Amino acid sequence: MTNRIEINTTVNGETVSRMVEPRTNLVDFVRYDLELTGSHVGCEHGVCGACTIRLNGEIVRGCLMLAVQADGGLVETIEGLSENGKISDLQEQFLIRNAGQCGSCTPGMLLTADALLESNASPTRMEIREFISGNYCRCTGFEAIIDAIEKTAQTRQKER
Amino acid sequence: MKPSPFDYVKPASLGEALSLLSDSDGEVAVLAGGQSLMPTLNMRLSSPSLLIDINGITELDGIEVVEDVIRIGALTRHQVVQSSADIAQHAPLIAMAMPHIAHPAIRNRGTFGGSIALADPAAELPACLCALGATIEIAGNKGRRTVSAVDFFKDLYETDLADDELLTAVEIPVLADGYRSAFEELARRHGDYAMTGLAAHGLIDGDKVSDLRLAFFAVGGTPVLAKNAAAVAEGKNIGDEMISAVQSALEKDLDPFDDLNCSAAVKMLYAKELTSRALKALIR
Ligand SMILES: Cc1cc2nc3c(=O)[nH]c(=O)nc-3n(C[C@H](O)[C@H](O)[C@H](O)COP(=O)(O)OP(=O)(O)OC[C@H]3O[C@@H](n4cnc5c(N)ncnc54)[C@H](O)[C@@H]3O)c2cc1C
Ligand code: FES
Ligand code: FES
């Protein structure tokens, strides 16, 4: 056993202080230590995007970061973004288009789509494809997901 | 899978990191962006007893233009390089390559220096550095040294970097008058490692090209500079006949191997096609 290390982070707006093993990755930390199981785990080597989490406002692979690296950082998960309403329109479009089926990819897909719309308010379908290229979906065939993201962008543009 | 247990330290300075490296028994790993190291730990392809996290060494982070070179600190994230106006202006080849490197969430963490230190044969940046005649800066306990990119990449995942050294920065000559760059890559999925790729750079005068550097990746253990092809191109106008001559010369330069994605023969075919695309792009 190696020494545990104390970390202090803000997770979905709440201050969290925990002792963690250095080898614990960020997504396991939020799932097992904090019981926030909305972030999923697929491949554990960076390929599928199911584990997408926001750290300091940027999306990251939760399986490719250590929990100790989130010390002093701001962590946001799908639970936080769902509760604060930031992505409610995106979630609604996912529902309407049936863009989430088994739901395995959905939290990561939503966080990635949200990051895209933050940096590009009216992406083309090609830009959407490229941005979500690191998130695997085994159910939908992606078209419905792209529709939902595109529709959200269009609606937000109209409402501005 | 989960990594085997290890201890973790996060030095705040380069000096501290270097002494940790030299004091260790070799069972250490340097953690930069972690986007290549973490998968190997998760899969237990490596099981270090100590992880040295260099993310706290702020002096390794950032891009600056100093006279006629643009300097990219080892810890500069791919995303920062991708959106840098200085990179777009002074090293457009790098700007062209960035969107091909992995996916947004990975580019938010992965570092420029990590890509160079890792030296994946299918990675974009090592080839770009060879095409641009870049210099790599390395720090060890005995001081700093520099090595040219072409000499840095030794073999498959093998570089000039010693176990007790750190890559600190990369210096690229700023784009000189008349020079242009082109970047071409074929991958199965956007953001995946290349099946075959090409970073091209040369002096363009009308349709005429000279001082051409064609750096291929994913066709050998290291980036491959196609010297025969460049010699054939020297001083010629870019056009159909010239392109076929350059493509034929590639057979003397490249000796690709089969990999998971495609056979050596297909890689050669792709290399020729990318050469044609890149040459046309240089005069567009
Ligand atoms: C799904 C996926 C797809 C990817 N696709 C691509 C792609 O298409 N093209 C591409 O180029 N890359 C790709 N990558 C890799 C990504 O670009 C990595 O970020 C990069 O290769 C390594 O950088 P890092 O900062 O993450 O390094 P780390 O993973 O932290 O380190 C990698 C290695 O380099 C060493 N190292 C790192 N920094 C230094 C330093 N300053 N001095 C000495 N040693 C150091 C480490 O000890 C380790 O051995 C992909 C990664 C994933 C997970
Ligand atoms: S579980 Fe992290 S990318 Fe697949
Ligand atoms: S909805 Fe099942 S993997 Fe995307």
Coordinates of C-alpha atoms and ligand atoms in Angstrom, one line a residue:
Chain A
M1 CA 0.0 0.0 0.0
T2 CA 1.2 3.5 -0.8
N3 CA 0.4 6.5 1.3
R4 CA -2.9 8.1 0.9
I5 CA -3.0 11.8 0.1
E6 CA -5.5 14.4 1.2
I7 CA -7.2 16.3 -1.5
N8 CA -9.5 19.3 -1.4
T9 CA -11.7 20.0 -4.4
T10 CA -15.0 21.6 -5.2
V11 CA -17.3 19.1 -6.8
N12 CA -20.5 20.5 -8.3
G13 CA -20.2 23.5 -6.0
E14 CA -19.6 21.6 -2.8
T15 CA -16.3 21.5 -1.0
V16 CA -15.0 18.0 -0.7
S17 CA -12.1 16.8 1.3
R18 CA -10.9 13.1 1.1
M19 CA -7.9 10.9 1.5
V20 CA -7.2 9.1 -1.8
E21 CA -4.8 6.5 -3.0
P22 CA -2.5 8.2 -5.7
R23 CA -3.5 5.5 -8.2
T24 CA -7.3 6.3 -8.0
N25 CA -8.4 8.0 -11.2
L26 CA -10.7 10.9 -11.2
V27 CA -13.8 9.1 -12.6
D28 CA -13.5 6.3 -10.0
F29 CA -13.1 8.9 -7.3
V30 CA -16.4 10.6 -8.2
R31 CA -18.1 7.3 -8.7
Y32 CA -16.9 5.3 -5.7
D33 CA -15.8 7.9 -3.2
L34 CA -18.5 10.5 -3.9
E35 CA -21.2 8.1 -5.2
L36 CA -21.8 10.2 -8.2
T37 CA -22.3 7.4 -10.7
G38 CA -23.6 9.6 -13.6
S39 CA -20.1 9.6 -15.1
H40 CA -19.5 6.3 -16.8
V41 CA -16.5 4.1 -17.3
G42 CA -16.0 2.2 -20.6
C43 CA -12.5 1.5 -21.9
E44 CA -10.3 3.1 -19.2
H45 CA -7.7 4.1 -21.8
G46 CA -9.0 7.3 -23.3
V47 CA -10.8 6.0 -26.4
C48 CA -14.6 6.0 -25.6
G49 CA -15.3 9.3 -23.8
A50 CA -17.9 7.8 -21.4
C51 CA -15.9 9.2 -18.4
T52 CA -15.9 12.8 -19.6
I53 CA -15.8 15.2 -16.6
R54 CA -15.2 19.0 -16.4
L55 CA -12.2 20.1 -14.5
N56 CA -11.6 23.9 -14.1
G57 CA -14.2 24.5 -16.8
E58 CA -12.6 22.1 -19.4
I59 CA -13.7 18.7 -20.4
V60 CA -11.2 15.9 -19.6
R61 CA -11.1 12.2 -19.7
G62 CA -11.9 11.1 -16.1
C63 CA -10.0 7.8 -16.6
L64 CA -6.8 9.6 -17.7
M65 CA -6.5 11.8 -14.7
L66 CA -5.7 11.0 -11.1
A67 CA -7.9 12.2 -8.4
V68 CA -4.9 13.8 -6.7
Q69 CA -4.5 16.0 -9.7
A70 CA -7.9 17.5 -9.0
D71 CA -6.6 18.9 -5.7
G72 CA -7.5 22.6 -5.5
G73 CA -9.6 22.2 -8.7
L74 CA -13.2 22.7 -9.7
V75 CA -14.8 19.4 -10.7
E76 CA -18.2 19.3 -12.4
T77 CA -20.0 16.1 -13.4
I78 CA -23.2 15.4 -15.2
E79 CA -25.1 15.5 -11.9
G80 CA -24.0 19.1 -11.3
L81 CA -24.8 20.3 -14.8
S82 CA -28.2 18.6 -14.7
E83 CA -29.1 20.1 -11.3
N84 CA -28.1 23.6 -12.2
G85 CA -30.0 23.6 -15.4
K86 CA -27.1 24.6 -17.6
I87 CA -27.8 21.9 -20.2
S88 CA -31.5 21.4 -19.7
D89 CA -32.3 22.4 -23.3
L90 CA -29.6 20.0 -24.6
Q91 CA -31.0 17.2 -22.5
E92 CA -34.5 18.0 -23.7
Q93 CA -33.4 17.7 -27.4
F94 CA -31.6 14.4 -26.6
L95 CA -34.9 13.1 -25.3
I96 CA -37.0 14.4 -28.2
R97 CA -34.6 13.0 -30.8
N98 CA -34.1 9.7 -28.8
A99 CA -30.3 10.5 -28.9
G100 CA -29.8 8.5 -25.7
Q101 CA -30.7 4.8 -25.9
C102 CA -28.8 2.6 -23.5
G103 CA -27.4 5.8 -21.9
S104 CA -23.9 4.5 -21.6
C105 CA -22.4 7.3 -23.7
T106 CA -25.0 10.0 -22.9
P107 CA -23.4 11.8 -19.9
G108 CA -20.1 12.1 -21.7
M109 CA -21.8 13.1 -24.9
L110 CA -23.8 15.8 -23.1
L111 CA -20.7 17.3 -21.5
T112 CA -18.8 17.2 -24.8
A113 CA -21.7 18.8 -26.7
D114 CA -22.0 21.5 -24.0
A115 CA -18.2 22.2 -24.3
L116 CA -18.7 22.5 -28.1
L117 CA -21.6 25.0 -27.8
E118 CA -19.5 27.0 -25.3
S119 CA -16.7 27.5 -27.8
N120 CA -18.8 27.6 -31.0
A121 CA -22.4 28.8 -30.8
S122 CA -23.4 27.7 -34.3
P123 CA -21.4 24.7 -35.4
T124 CA -21.9 23.0 -38.7
R125 CA -22.8 19.3 -38.7
M126 CA -19.2 18.5 -39.7
E127 CA -17.9 20.6 -36.8
I128 CA -20.2 18.7 -34.5
R129 CA -19.0 15.4 -35.8
E130 CA -15.4 16.3 -35.3
F131 CA -15.9 17.6 -31.8
I132 CA -17.7 14.5 -30.7
S133 CA -15.3 12.2 -32.6
G134 CA -13.8 11.1 -29.3
N135 CA -17.1 9.9 -27.8
Y136 CA -18.3 6.4 -28.9
C137 CA -21.9 5.6 -29.1
R138 CA -22.8 2.0 -29.8
C139 CA -26.6 2.5 -30.1
T140 CA -27.7 5.6 -32.0
G141 CA -25.5 5.7 -35.0
F142 CA -24.7 9.3 -34.1
E143 CA -27.2 11.0 -36.4
A144 CA -29.8 11.6 -33.7
I145 CA -27.1 13.0 -31.4
I146 CA -25.9 15.4 -34.1
D147 CA -29.5 16.4 -34.7
A148 CA -30.0 17.2 -31.1
I149 CA -26.9 19.2 -30.7
E150 CA -27.6 21.1 -33.9
K151 CA -31.2 21.8 -32.8
T152 CA -30.0 23.1 -29.4
A153 CA -27.6 25.4 -31.1
Q154 CA -30.3 26.7 -33.5
T155 CA -32.8 27.3 -30.7
R156 CA -30.2 29.1 -28.5
Q157 CA -29.3 31.3 -31.4
K158 CA -33.0 32.2 -32.0
E159 CA -33.6 32.9 -28.3
R160 CA -30.6 35.3 -28.0
Chain B
M1 CA -8.1 -2.3 -15.4
K2 CA -6.6 -0.2 -12.6
P3 CA -3.0 0.8 -12.1
S4 CA -0.8 -0.9 -9.6
P5 CA -0.1 1.2 -6.5
F6 CA 2.5 4.0 -6.7
D7 CA 3.6 7.0 -4.8
Y8 CA 3.0 10.4 -6.1
V9 CA 5.0 13.6 -5.9
K10 CA 4.5 17.0 -7.5
P11 CA 7.6 19.1 -7.5
A12 CA 7.2 22.8 -7.8
S13 CA 10.5 23.5 -9.7
L14 CA 12.6 22.0 -12.4
G15 CA 15.5 21.6 -10.1
E16 CA 13.4 19.6 -7.6
A17 CA 12.0 17.4 -10.4
L18 CA 15.5 16.7 -11.7
S19 CA 16.9 15.7 -8.3
L20 CA 13.9 13.4 -7.7
L21 CA 14.6 11.8 -11.1
S22 CA 18.3 11.3 -10.4
D23 CA 17.7 10.0 -6.8
S24 CA 15.3 7.4 -7.9
D25 CA 16.0 3.8 -8.6
G26 CA 14.6 3.9 -12.2
E27 CA 11.1 2.7 -11.2
V28 CA 9.7 6.2 -11.8
A29 CA 7.5 7.8 -14.5
V30 CA 7.1 11.4 -15.4
L31 CA 3.5 12.5 -15.6
A32 CA 2.8 15.4 -18.0
G33 CA -0.6 15.4 -19.7
G34 CA -1.0 11.7 -18.8
Q35 CA -2.9 11.1 -22.0
S36 CA -0.4 8.4 -23.1
L37 CA 1.0 7.4 -19.7
M38 CA -2.3 6.9 -17.9
P39 CA -3.5 4.3 -20.4
T40 CA -0.3 2.3 -20.0
L41 CA -0.7 2.5 -16.2
N42 CA -4.4 1.5 -16.4
M43 CA -3.5 -1.5 -18.6
R44 CA -0.5 -2.3 -16.4
L45 CA 1.9 -2.2 -19.3
S46 CA 4.1 -0.3 -16.8
S47 CA 4.0 -0.3 -13.0
P48 CA 6.3 2.5 -11.7
S49 CA 6.7 2.8 -7.9
L50 CA 6.8 6.6 -8.1
L51 CA 5.0 9.1 -10.3
I52 CA 6.6 12.5 -10.7
D53 CA 3.9 15.0 -11.7
I54 CA 5.6 17.9 -13.5
N55 CA 2.3 19.9 -13.9
G56 CA 3.3 22.2 -11.1
I57 CA 6.5 23.4 -12.9
T58 CA 5.1 26.6 -14.3
E59 CA 8.3 27.6 -16.1
L60 CA 7.7 24.7 -18.5
D61 CA 4.4 26.2 -19.7
G62 CA 3.8 28.7 -22.4
I63 CA 4.6 30.0 -25.9
E64 CA 6.8 32.9 -26.7
V65 CA 8.4 34.4 -29.7
V66 CA 12.1 35.4 -29.1
E67 CA 13.7 37.0 -32.1
D68 CA 13.6 34.5 -34.9
V69 CA 12.4 31.4 -33.0
I70 CA 9.1 30.5 -31.5
R71 CA 9.5 28.6 -28.2
I72 CA 6.9 26.2 -27.0
G73 CA 7.3 25.1 -23.3
A74 CA 7.0 21.3 -22.8
L75 CA 3.9 21.6 -20.6
T76 CA 1.9 23.7 -23.1
R77 CA -1.4 21.9 -23.7
H78 CA -2.3 20.9 -27.2
Q79 CA -5.5 23.0 -26.9
V80 CA -3.4 26.1 -26.1
V81 CA -1.1 25.5 -29.1
Q82 CA -4.1 25.0 -31.3
S83 CA -5.6 28.3 -30.5
S84 CA -2.4 30.4 -30.3
A85 CA -2.2 33.3 -32.7
D86 CA 1.6 33.2 -32.5
I87 CA 1.6 29.6 -33.7
A88 CA -0.8 30.3 -36.5
Q89 CA 1.5 33.2 -37.7
H90 CA 5.0 31.8 -37.1
A91 CA 4.6 28.0 -37.3
P92 CA 1.4 27.4 -39.5
L93 CA 2.5 23.8 -40.0
I94 CA 1.9 23.1 -36.3
A95 CA -1.4 24.9 -36.4
M96 CA -2.5 22.7 -39.3
A97 CA -1.5 19.5 -37.5
M98 CA -3.2 20.2 -34.1
P99 CA -6.8 19.3 -35.0
H100 CA -5.6 15.9 -36.1
I101 CA -4.2 15.1 -32.7
A102 CA -6.8 13.1 -30.7
H103 CA -10.0 14.7 -29.5
P104 CA -10.9 17.9 -27.6
A105 CA -11.0 16.4 -24.1
I106 CA -7.6 14.8 -24.7
R107 CA -6.2 18.0 -26.2
N108 CA -7.2 19.9 -23.1
R109 CA -4.7 17.8 -21.1
G110 CA -2.1 16.4 -23.5
T111 CA 1.1 18.4 -23.7
F112 CA 3.4 19.4 -26.6
G113 CA 6.5 18.1 -24.8
G114 CA 4.7 14.8 -23.9
S115 CA 4.1 14.1 -27.6
I116 CA 7.7 14.7 -28.4
A117 CA 9.1 12.8 -25.5
L118 CA 6.8 9.8 -26.2
A119 CA 7.8 9.7 -29.9
D120 CA 4.9 7.7 -31.1
P121 CA 5.8 6.7 -34.7
A122 CA 2.3 7.7 -35.9
A123 CA 2.2 11.0 -34.1
E124 CA 2.0 14.3 -36.0
L125 CA 4.2 16.6 -34.0
P126 CA 7.5 14.7 -34.3
A127 CA 7.2 14.8 -38.1
C128 CA 6.3 18.5 -38.1
L129 CA 9.4 19.3 -36.0
C130 CA 11.6 17.4 -38.4
A131 CA 10.1 19.2 -41.4
L132 CA 10.6 22.6 -39.7
G133 CA 14.2 22.0 -38.5
A134 CA 13.2 22.5 -34.9
T135 CA 15.5 22.2 -31.8
I136 CA 14.7 20.3 -28.7
E137 CA 15.8 21.6 -25.3
I138 CA 16.6 19.2 -22.5
A139 CA 17.5 19.7 -18.9
G140 CA 19.5 17.3 -16.7
N141 CA 21.4 17.6 -13.4
K142 CA 24.5 18.6 -15.4
G143 CA 22.7 21.5 -17.1
R144 CA 20.8 22.2 -20.3
R145 CA 21.5 20.9 -23.8
T146 CA 19.9 21.1 -27.2
V147 CA 19.5 18.6 -29.9
S148 CA 18.0 18.9 -33.4
A149 CA 14.7 17.2 -33.9
V150 CA 16.1 15.0 -36.7
D151 CA 18.7 13.6 -34.2
F152 CA 16.3 13.4 -31.3
F153 CA 14.1 10.7 -32.6
K154 CA 16.2 7.4 -32.5
D155 CA 13.8 4.6 -33.1
L156 CA 10.3 3.3 -32.2
Y157 CA 9.4 5.2 -29.0
E158 CA 13.2 5.8 -28.5
T159 CA 14.6 9.3 -28.2
D160 CA 17.8 11.0 -27.2
L161 CA 16.3 11.8 -23.8
A162 CA 18.1 10.0 -20.8
D163 CA 16.2 8.6 -17.9
D164 CA 17.3 11.4 -15.6
E165 CA 16.5 14.2 -18.0
L166 CA 13.4 16.3 -18.8
L167 CA 12.3 17.8 -22.1
T168 CA 11.9 21.5 -21.3
A169 CA 11.0 23.2 -24.6
V170 CA 11.0 23.1 -28.3
E171 CA 12.3 25.9 -30.5
I172 CA 11.1 26.4 -34.0
P173 CA 12.5 28.9 -36.5
V174 CA 9.8 31.4 -37.3
L175 CA 8.3 31.1 -40.8
A176 CA 10.8 32.7 -43.2
D177 CA 9.8 34.8 -46.2
G178 CA 8.5 32.8 -49.1
Y179 CA 8.2 29.5 -47.2
R180 CA 5.0 27.6 -47.0
S181 CA 3.7 24.5 -45.3
A182 CA 1.2 21.7 -46.0
F183 CA -0.1 19.0 -43.8
E184 CA -1.9 15.8 -44.9
E185 CA -3.1 12.8 -42.9
L186 CA -5.2 9.7 -43.4
A187 CA -6.7 8.2 -40.3
R188 CA -9.6 5.8 -39.8
R189 CA -11.5 8.2 -37.6
H190 CA -10.9 11.9 -37.1
G191 CA -8.4 12.3 -34.2
D192 CA -7.0 8.8 -34.4
Y193 CA -3.4 8.2 -34.9
A194 CA -2.5 8.3 -38.6
M195 CA -2.3 5.4 -41.0
T196 CA 0.0 7.6 -43.0
G197 CA 0.8 11.3 -42.7
L198 CA 3.0 14.0 -44.2
A199 CA 4.3 17.3 -43.0
A200 CA 5.7 19.4 -45.9
H201 CA 7.6 22.6 -45.9
G202 CA 9.5 24.5 -48.6
L203 CA 10.4 27.7 -50.3
I204 CA 7.7 28.6 -52.9
D205 CA 8.2 31.0 -55.8
G206 CA 5.2 31.0 -58.1
D207 CA 4.9 27.3 -58.9
K208 CA 8.5 26.6 -58.2
V209 CA 9.6 24.8 -55.0
S210 CA 13.0 24.6 -53.4
D211 CA 14.5 23.5 -50.1
L212 CA 11.6 21.1 -49.8
R213 CA 11.3 18.9 -46.7
L214 CA 8.9 16.1 -46.7
A215 CA 8.5 14.5 -43.3
F216 CA 6.4 11.3 -43.2
F217 CA 4.9 9.7 -40.2
A218 CA 3.4 6.3 -39.4
V219 CA 5.7 4.8 -42.1
G220 CA 8.7 3.9 -40.0
G221 CA 9.9 3.8 -36.4
T222 CA 10.6 7.6 -36.5
P223 CA 9.6 10.4 -38.7
V224 CA 11.2 9.9 -42.2
L225 CA 12.6 12.7 -44.2
A226 CA 12.2 11.8 -47.9
K227 CA 15.5 13.1 -49.2
N228 CA 15.5 11.5 -52.6
A229 CA 12.0 12.9 -53.3
A230 CA 13.1 16.3 -52.1
A231 CA 16.1 16.2 -54.4
V232 CA 13.9 15.4 -57.4
A233 CA 11.6 18.3 -56.5
E234 CA 14.4 20.8 -56.1
G235 CA 13.9 23.9 -58.3
K236 CA 11.0 22.4 -60.3
N237 CA 7.6 23.8 -61.0
I238 CA 4.9 21.8 -59.2
G239 CA 2.8 20.0 -61.8
D240 CA 1.6 16.6 -62.8
E241 CA 4.8 15.3 -64.4
M242 CA 6.9 16.6 -61.5
I243 CA 4.6 15.0 -59.0
S244 CA 4.9 11.6 -60.6
A245 CA 8.7 11.9 -60.6
V246 CA 8.6 12.9 -56.9
Q247 CA 6.3 10.0 -56.1
S248 CA 8.6 7.5 -57.8
A249 CA 11.5 8.8 -55.9
L250 CA 9.6 8.0 -52.6
E251 CA 10.2 4.3 -53.2
K252 CA 13.9 4.9 -52.4
D253 CA 13.0 6.9 -49.3
L254 CA 10.3 4.9 -47.6
D255 CA 10.3 1.4 -46.3
P256 CA 7.0 1.2 -44.4
F257 CA 5.9 -1.8 -42.3
D258 CA 2.5 -3.4 -41.8
D259 CA 0.6 -2.2 -38.8
L260 CA -2.9 -2.9 -37.3
N261 CA -4.5 -0.5 -39.7
C262 CA -2.9 -1.2 -43.0
S263 CA -0.3 -3.0 -44.9
A264 CA 3.1 -1.6 -46.0
A265 CA 1.9 -1.6 -49.6
V266 CA -1.1 0.5 -48.8
K267 CA 1.0 2.9 -46.7
M268 CA 3.3 3.4 -49.8
L269 CA 0.2 4.1 -51.9
Y270 CA -1.1 6.6 -49.3
A271 CA 2.3 8.3 -49.0
K272 CA 2.3 8.9 -52.8
E273 CA -1.2 10.3 -52.7
L274 CA -0.5 12.5 -49.8
T275 CA 2.7 13.8 -51.5
S276 CA 0.5 14.8 -54.5
R277 CA -2.0 16.6 -52.2
A278 CA 0.7 18.3 -50.2
L279 CA 2.6 19.6 -53.2
K280 CA -0.6 21.0 -54.8
A281 CA -1.5 22.6 -51.4
L282 CA 1.9 24.3 -51.2
I283 CA 1.1 26.4 -54.3
R284 CA -2.6 26.9 -53.7
Ligands
LIG1 C1 -7.7 8.2 -27.6 C2 -6.4 8.9 -27.8 C3 -6.0 9.3 -29.1 C4 -4.8 10.0 -29.3 N1 -4.5 10.4 -30.6 C5 -3.3 11.0 -30.8 C6 -3.0 11.4 -32.2 O1 -3.7 11.2 -33.1 N2 -1.8 12.0 -32.4 C7 -0.9 12.2 -31.3 O2 0.2 12.7 -31.5 N3 -1.2 11.8 -30.1 C8 -2.4 11.2 -29.8 N4 -2.7 10.9 -28.5 C9 -1.7 11.1 -27.5 C10 -1.7 12.5 -26.9 O3 -1.4 13.5 -27.9 C11 -0.8 12.6 -25.7 O4 -1.1 13.7 -25.0 C12 0.7 12.7 -26.0 O5 1.2 11.7 -26.9 C13 1.5 12.6 -24.8 O6 1.5 13.8 -24.1 P1 1.1 13.8 -22.6 O7 1.4 15.2 -22.2 O8 -0.2 13.3 -22.4 O9 2.2 12.9 -22.0 P2 2.2 11.8 -20.8 O10 1.2 10.8 -21.1 O11 2.1 12.4 -19.5 O12 3.6 11.2 -21.0 C14 4.0 10.4 -22.1 C15 5.4 9.9 -22.0 O13 6.3 11.0 -22.2 C16 7.1 11.2 -21.0 N5 7.2 12.7 -20.8 C17 6.1 13.6 -20.9 N6 6.5 14.8 -20.8 C18 7.9 14.8 -20.6 C19 8.9 15.8 -20.4 N7 8.6 17.1 -20.4 N8 10.2 15.3 -20.3 C20 10.5 14.0 -20.3 N9 9.5 13.0 -20.5 C21 8.3 13.4 -20.6 C22 6.3 10.6 -19.9 O14 7.2 10.2 -18.9 C23 5.7 9.4 -20.6 O15 6.7 8.3 -20.7 C24 -3.9 10.2 -28.3 C25 -4.3 9.8 -27.0 C26 -5.5 9.2 -26.7 C27 -5.8 8.7 -25.3
FES2 S1 -13.5 5.2 -19.9 FE1 -12.3 7.0 -20.2 S2 -12.3 7.3 -22.3 FE2 -13.2 5.3 -22.1
FES3 S1 -26.9 5.4 -26.3 FE1 -26.0 3.5 -26.0 S2 -23.9 3.9 -26.4 FE2 -24.8 5.8 -26.9

